[in-house]
GROMACS .gro file of C-alpha atoms in nm:
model
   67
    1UNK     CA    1   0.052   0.563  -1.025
    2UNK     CA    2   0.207   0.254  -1.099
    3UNK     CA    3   0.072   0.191  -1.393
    4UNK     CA    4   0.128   0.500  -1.534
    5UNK     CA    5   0.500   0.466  -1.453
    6UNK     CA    6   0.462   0.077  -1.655
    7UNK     CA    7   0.319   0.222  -1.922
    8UNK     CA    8   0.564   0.534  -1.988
    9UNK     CA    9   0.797   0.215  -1.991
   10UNK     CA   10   0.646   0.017  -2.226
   11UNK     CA   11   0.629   0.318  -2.447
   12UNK     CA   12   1.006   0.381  -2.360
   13UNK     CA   13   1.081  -0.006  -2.521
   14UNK     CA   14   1.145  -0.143  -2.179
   15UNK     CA   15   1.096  -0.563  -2.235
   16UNK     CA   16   0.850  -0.679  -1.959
   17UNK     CA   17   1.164  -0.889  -1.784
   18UNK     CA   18   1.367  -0.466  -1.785
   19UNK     CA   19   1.050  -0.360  -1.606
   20UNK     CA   20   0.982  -0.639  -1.353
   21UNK     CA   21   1.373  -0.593  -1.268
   22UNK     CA   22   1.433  -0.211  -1.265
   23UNK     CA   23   1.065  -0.248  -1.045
   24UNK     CA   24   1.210  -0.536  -0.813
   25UNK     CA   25   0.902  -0.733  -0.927
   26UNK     CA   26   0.821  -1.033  -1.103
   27UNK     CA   27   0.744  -1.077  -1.479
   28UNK     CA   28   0.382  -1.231  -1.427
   29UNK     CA   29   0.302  -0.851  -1.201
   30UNK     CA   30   0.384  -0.668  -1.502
   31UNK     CA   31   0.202  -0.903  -1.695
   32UNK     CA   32  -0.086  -0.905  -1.491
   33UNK     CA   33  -0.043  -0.452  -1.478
   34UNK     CA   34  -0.028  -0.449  -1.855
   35UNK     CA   35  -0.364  -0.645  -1.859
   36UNK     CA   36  -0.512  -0.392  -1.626
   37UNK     CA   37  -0.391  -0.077  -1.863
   38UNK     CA   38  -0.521  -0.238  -2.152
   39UNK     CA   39  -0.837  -0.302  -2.007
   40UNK     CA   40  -0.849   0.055  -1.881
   41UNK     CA   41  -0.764   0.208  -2.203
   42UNK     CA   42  -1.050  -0.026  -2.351
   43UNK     CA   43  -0.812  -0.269  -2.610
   44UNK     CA   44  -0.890  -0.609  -2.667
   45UNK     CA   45  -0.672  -0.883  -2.535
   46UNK     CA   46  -0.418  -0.970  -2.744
   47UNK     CA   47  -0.121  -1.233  -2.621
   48UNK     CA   48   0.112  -1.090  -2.871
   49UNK     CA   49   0.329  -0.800  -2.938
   50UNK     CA   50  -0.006  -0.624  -3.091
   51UNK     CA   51  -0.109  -0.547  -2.731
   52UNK     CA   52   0.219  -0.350  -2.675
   53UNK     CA   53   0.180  -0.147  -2.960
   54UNK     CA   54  -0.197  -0.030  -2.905
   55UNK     CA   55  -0.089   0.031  -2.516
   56UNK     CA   56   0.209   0.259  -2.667
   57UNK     CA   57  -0.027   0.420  -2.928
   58UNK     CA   58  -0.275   0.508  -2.672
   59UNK     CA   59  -0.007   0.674  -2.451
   60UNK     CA   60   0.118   0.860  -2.719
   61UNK     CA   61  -0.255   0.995  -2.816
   62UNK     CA   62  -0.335   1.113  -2.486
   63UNK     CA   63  -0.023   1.201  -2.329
   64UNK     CA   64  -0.050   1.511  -2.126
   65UNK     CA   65  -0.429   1.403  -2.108
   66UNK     CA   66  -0.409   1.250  -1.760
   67UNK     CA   67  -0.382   0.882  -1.874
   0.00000   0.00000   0.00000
């Protein structure tokens, strides 16, 4: 899926602008995906770095899991 593929780059230490561009899509759609992972993987909102860091921690603890 998409996101799966958006999140494997945020864990890879792709910016969001390196994603929306290697994707051909705008920033605010990789905003707007990153929101949906995080609510999907249950972490609180968080307009800061933070958010990046608990989306890459949670890949990293269930990779191979089906995330």
């Amino acid at each position: 899926s998409v996101q799966i593929e958006i999140l494997k780059d945020i864990a890879a230490g792709l910016s969001t602008t390196e994603i929306a561009r290697t994707r051909g899509v705008s920033e605010q759609a990789i905003d707007k995906s990153i929101a949906r992972i995080s609510k999907h993987l249950g972490l609180p909102k968080s307009a800061d770095s933070h958010q990046r860091v608990q989306i890459v921690r949670a890949y990293f603890e269930n990779k191979g899991q089906g995330v």
